[in-house]
mmCIF file with all atom_site columns, C-alpha atoms in Angstrom:
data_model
loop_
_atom_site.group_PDB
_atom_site.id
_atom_site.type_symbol
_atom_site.label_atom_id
_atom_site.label_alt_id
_atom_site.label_comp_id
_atom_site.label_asym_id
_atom_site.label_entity_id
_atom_site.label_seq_id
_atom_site.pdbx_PDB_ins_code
_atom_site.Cartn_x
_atom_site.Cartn_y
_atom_site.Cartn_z
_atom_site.occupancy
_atom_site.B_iso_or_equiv
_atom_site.pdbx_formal_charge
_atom_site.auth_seq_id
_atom_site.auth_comp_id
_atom_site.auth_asym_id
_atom_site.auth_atom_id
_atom_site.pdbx_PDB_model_num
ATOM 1   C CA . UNK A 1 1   ? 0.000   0.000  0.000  1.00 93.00 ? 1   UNK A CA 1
ATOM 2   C CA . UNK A 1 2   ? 1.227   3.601  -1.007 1.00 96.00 ? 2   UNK A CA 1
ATOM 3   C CA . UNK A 1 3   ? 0.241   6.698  1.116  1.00 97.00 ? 3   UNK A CA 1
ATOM 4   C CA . UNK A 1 4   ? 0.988   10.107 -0.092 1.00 97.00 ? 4   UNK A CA 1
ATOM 5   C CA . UNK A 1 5   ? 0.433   12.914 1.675  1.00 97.00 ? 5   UNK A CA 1
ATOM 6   C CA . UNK A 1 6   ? -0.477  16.417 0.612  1.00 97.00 ? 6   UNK A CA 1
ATOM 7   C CA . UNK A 1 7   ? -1.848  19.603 2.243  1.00 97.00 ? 7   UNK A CA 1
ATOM 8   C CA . UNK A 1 8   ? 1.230   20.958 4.007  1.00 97.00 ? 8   UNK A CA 1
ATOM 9   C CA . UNK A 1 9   ? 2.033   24.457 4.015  1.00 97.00 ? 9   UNK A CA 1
ATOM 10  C CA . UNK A 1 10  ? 3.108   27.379 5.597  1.00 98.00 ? 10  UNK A CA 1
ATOM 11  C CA . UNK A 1 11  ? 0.066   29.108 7.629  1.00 98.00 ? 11  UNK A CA 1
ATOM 12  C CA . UNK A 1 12  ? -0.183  31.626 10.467 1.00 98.00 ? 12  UNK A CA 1
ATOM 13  C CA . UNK A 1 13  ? -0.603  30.887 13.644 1.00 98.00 ? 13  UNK A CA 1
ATOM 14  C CA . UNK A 1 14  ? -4.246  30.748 14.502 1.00 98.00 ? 14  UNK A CA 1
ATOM 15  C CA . UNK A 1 15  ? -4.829  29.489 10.904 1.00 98.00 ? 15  UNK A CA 1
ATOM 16  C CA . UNK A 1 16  ? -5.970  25.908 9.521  1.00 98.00 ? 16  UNK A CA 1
ATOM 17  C CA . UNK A 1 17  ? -4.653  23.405 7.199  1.00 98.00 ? 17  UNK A CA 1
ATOM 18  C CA . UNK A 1 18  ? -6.748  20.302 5.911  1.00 98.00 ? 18  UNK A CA 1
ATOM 19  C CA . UNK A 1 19  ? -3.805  17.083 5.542  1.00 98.00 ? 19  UNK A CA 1
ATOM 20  C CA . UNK A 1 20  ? -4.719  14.174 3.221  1.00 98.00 ? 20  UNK A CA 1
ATOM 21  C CA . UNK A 1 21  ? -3.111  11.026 3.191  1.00 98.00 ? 21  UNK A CA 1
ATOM 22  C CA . UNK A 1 22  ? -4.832  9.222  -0.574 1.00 97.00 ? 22  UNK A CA 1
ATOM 23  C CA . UNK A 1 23  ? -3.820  5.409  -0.260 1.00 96.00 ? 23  UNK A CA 1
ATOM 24  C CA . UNK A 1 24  ? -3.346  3.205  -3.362 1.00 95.00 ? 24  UNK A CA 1
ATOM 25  C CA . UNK A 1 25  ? -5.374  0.710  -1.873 1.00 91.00 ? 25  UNK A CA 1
ATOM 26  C CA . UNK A 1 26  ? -8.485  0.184  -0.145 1.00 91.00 ? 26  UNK A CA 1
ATOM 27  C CA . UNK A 1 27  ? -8.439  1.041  3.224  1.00 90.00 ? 27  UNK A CA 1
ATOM 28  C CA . UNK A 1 28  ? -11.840 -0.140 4.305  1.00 87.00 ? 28  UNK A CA 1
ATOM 29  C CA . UNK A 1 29  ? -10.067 -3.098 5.819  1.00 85.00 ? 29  UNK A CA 1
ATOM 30  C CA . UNK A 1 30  ? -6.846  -1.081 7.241  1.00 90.00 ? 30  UNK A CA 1
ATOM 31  C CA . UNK A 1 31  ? -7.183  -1.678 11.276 1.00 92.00 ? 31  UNK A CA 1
ATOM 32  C CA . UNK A 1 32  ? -6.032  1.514  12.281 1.00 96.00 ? 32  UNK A CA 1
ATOM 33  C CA . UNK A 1 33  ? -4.778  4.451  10.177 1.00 97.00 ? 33  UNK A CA 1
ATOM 34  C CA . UNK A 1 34  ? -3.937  7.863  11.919 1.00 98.00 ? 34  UNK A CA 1
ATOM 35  C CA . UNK A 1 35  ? -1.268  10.850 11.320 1.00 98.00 ? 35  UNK A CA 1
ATOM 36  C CA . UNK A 1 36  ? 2.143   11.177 13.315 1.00 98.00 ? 36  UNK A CA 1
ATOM 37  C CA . UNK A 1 37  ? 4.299   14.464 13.420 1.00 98.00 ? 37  UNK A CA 1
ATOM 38  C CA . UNK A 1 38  ? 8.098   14.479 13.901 1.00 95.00 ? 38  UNK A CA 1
ATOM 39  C CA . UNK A 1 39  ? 10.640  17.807 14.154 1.00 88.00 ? 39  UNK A CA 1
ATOM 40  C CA . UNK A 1 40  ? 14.231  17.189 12.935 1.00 86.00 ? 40  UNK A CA 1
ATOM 41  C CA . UNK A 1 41  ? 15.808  15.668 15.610 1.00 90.00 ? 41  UNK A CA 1
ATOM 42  C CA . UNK A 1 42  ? 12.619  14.679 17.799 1.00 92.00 ? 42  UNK A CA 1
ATOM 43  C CA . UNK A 1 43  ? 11.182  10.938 17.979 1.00 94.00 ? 43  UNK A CA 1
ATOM 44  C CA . UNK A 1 44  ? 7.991   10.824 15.686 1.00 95.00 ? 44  UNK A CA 1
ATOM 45  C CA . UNK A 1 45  ? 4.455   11.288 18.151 1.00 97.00 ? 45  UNK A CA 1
ATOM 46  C CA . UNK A 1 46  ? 1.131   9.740  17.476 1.00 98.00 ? 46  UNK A CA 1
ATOM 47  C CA . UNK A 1 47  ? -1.130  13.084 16.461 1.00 98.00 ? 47  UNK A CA 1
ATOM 48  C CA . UNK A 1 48  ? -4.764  10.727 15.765 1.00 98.00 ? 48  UNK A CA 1
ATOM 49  C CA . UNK A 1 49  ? -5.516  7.885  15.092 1.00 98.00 ? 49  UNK A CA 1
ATOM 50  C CA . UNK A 1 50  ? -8.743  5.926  13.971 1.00 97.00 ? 50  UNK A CA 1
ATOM 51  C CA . UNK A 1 51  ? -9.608  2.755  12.965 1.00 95.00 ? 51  UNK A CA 1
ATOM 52  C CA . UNK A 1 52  ? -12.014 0.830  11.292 1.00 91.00 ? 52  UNK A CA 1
ATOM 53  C CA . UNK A 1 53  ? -14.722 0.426  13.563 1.00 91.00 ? 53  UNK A CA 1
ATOM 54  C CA . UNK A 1 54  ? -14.510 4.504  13.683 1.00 92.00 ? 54  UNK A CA 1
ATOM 55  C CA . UNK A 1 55  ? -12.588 4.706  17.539 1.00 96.00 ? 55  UNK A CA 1
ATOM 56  C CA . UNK A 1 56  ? -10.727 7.886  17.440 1.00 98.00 ? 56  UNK A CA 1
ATOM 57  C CA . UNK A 1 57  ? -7.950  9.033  19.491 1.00 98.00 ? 57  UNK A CA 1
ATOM 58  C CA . UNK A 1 58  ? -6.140  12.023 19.967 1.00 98.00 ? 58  UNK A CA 1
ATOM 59  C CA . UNK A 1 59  ? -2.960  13.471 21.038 1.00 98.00 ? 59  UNK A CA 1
ATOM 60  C CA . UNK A 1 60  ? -3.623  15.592 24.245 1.00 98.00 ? 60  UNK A CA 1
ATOM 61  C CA . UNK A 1 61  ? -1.790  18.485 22.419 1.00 97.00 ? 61  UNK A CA 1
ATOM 62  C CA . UNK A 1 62  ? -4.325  18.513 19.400 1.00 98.00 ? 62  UNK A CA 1
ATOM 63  C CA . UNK A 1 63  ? -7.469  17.927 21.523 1.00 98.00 ? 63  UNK A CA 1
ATOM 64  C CA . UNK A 1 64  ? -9.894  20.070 20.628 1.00 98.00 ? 64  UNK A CA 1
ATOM 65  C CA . UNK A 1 65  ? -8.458  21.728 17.523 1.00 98.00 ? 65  UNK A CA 1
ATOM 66  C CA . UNK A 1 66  ? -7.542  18.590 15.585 1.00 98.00 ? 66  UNK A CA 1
ATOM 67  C CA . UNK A 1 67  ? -10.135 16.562 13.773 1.00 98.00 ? 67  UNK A CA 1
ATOM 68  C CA . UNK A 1 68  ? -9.429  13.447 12.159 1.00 98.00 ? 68  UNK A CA 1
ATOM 69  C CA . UNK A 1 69  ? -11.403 11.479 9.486  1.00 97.00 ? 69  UNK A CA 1
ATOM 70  C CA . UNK A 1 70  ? -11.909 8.799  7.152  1.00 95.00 ? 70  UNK A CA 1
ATOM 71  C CA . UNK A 1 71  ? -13.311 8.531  3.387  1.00 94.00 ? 71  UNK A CA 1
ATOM 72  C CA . UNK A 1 72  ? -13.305 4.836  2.631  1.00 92.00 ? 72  UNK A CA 1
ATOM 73  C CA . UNK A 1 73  ? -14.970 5.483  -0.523 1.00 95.00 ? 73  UNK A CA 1
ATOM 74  C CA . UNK A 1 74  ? -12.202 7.418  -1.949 1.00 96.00 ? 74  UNK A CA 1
ATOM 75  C CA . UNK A 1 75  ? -9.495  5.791  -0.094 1.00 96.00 ? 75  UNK A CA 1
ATOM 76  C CA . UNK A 1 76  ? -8.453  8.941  1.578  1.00 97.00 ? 76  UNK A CA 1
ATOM 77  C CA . UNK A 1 77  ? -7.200  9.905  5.470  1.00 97.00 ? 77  UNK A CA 1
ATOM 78  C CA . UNK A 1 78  ? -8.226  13.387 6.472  1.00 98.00 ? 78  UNK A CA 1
ATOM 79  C CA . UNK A 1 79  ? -6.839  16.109 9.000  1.00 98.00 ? 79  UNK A CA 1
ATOM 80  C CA . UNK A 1 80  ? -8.652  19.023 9.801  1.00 98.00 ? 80  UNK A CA 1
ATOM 81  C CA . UNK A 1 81  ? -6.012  21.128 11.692 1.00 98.00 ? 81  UNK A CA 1
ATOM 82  C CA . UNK A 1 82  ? -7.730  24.463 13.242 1.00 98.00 ? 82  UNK A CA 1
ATOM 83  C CA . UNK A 1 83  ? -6.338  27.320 15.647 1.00 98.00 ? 83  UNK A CA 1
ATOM 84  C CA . UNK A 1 84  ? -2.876  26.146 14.905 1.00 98.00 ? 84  UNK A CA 1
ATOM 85  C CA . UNK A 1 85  ? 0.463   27.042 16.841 1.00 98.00 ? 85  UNK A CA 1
ATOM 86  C CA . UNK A 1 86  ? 3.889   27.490 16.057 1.00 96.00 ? 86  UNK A CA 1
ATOM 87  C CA . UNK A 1 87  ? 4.626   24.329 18.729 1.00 95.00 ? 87  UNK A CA 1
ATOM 88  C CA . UNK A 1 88  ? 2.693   22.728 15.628 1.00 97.00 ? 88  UNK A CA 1
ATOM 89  C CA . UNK A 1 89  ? 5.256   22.994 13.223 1.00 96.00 ? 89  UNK A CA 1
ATOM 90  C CA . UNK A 1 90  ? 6.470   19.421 12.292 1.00 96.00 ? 90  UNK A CA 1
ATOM 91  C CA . UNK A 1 91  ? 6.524   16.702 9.583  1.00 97.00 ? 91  UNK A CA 1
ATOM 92  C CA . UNK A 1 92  ? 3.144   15.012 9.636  1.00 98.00 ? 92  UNK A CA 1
ATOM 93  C CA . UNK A 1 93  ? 2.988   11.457 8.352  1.00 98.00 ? 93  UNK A CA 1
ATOM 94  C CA . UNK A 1 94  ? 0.287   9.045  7.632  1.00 98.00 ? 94  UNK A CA 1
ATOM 95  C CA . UNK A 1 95  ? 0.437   5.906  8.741  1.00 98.00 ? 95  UNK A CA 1
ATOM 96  C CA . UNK A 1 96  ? -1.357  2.431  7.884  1.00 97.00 ? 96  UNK A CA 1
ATOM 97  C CA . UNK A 1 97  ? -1.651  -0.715 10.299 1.00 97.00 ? 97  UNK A CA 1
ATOM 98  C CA . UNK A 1 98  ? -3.569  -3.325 8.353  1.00 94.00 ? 98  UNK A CA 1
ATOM 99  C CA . UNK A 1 99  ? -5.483  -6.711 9.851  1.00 93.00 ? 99  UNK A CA 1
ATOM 100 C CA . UNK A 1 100 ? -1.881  -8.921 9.025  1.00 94.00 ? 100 UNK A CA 1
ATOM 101 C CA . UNK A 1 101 ? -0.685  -5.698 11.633 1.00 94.00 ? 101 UNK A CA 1
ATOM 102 C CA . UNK A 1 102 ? 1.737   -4.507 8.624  1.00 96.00 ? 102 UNK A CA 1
ATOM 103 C CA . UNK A 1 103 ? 2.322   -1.143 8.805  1.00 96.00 ? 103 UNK A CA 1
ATOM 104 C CA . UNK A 1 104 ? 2.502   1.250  6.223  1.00 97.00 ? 104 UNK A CA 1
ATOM 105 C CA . UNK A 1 105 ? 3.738   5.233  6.480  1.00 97.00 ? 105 UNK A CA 1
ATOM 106 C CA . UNK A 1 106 ? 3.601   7.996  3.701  1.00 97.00 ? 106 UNK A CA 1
ATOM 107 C CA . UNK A 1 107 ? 6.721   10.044 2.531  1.00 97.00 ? 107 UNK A CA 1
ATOM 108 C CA . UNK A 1 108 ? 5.479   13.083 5.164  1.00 97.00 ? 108 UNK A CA 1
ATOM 109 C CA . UNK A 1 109 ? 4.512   16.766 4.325  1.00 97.00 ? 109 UNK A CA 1
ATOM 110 C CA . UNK A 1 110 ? 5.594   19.894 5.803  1.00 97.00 ? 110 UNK A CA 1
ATOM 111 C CA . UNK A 1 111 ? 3.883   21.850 8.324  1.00 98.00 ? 111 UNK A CA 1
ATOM 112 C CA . UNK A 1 112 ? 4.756   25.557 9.319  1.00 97.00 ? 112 UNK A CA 1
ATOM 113 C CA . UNK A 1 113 ? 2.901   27.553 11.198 1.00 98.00 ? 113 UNK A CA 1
ATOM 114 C CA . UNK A 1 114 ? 4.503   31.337 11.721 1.00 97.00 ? 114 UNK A CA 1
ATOM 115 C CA . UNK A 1 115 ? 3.831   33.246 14.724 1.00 93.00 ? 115 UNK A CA 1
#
């Protein structure tokens, strides 16, 4: 399975960005797919995550201002990324665990937000 990402950007702080992660696949069977963020240096951090039966979770960080979502007809990973922060700046990746519990990650897109 191929995941690429798109939707990164530069944005002000306060802005929004919408991330998509478009799979070559069907994900309608894809346990659990969710976005991860990782700054040079840093260890990569679960952002959301949501699986098939539609239980979401969500970094404590992007509670509230993150939303994440699934299109299984078009094979697509959303984030909805509102009243962002410069602490939000980061690679965000896409990630795929499917039911064999292979996992799966996109090449990443950029994410600045300027204060």
């Amino acid at each position: 399975v191929q995941l690429v990402e798109s939707g990164g950007g530069l944005v002000q702080a306060g802005g929004s960005l919408r991330l998509s992660c478009a799979a070559s696949e069907s994900i309608f069977n894809m346990y659990r797919m969710g976005w991860y963020r990782q700054a040079p240096g840093n260890q990569r951090e679960l952002v959301a995550t949501i699986t098939s039966g539609g239980s979401i979770n969500y970094a404590d960080s992007v509670k509230g201002r993150f939303t994440i979502s699934r299109d299984n007809a078009k094979n697509t990973l959303y984030l909805q990324m509102n009243s962002l922060v410069p602490e939000d700046t980061n690679v965000y990746y896409c990630h795929a665990l499917d039911p064999r519990f292979h996992n799966y990650w996109g090449q990443g897109t950029q994410v600045t937000v300027s204060s």
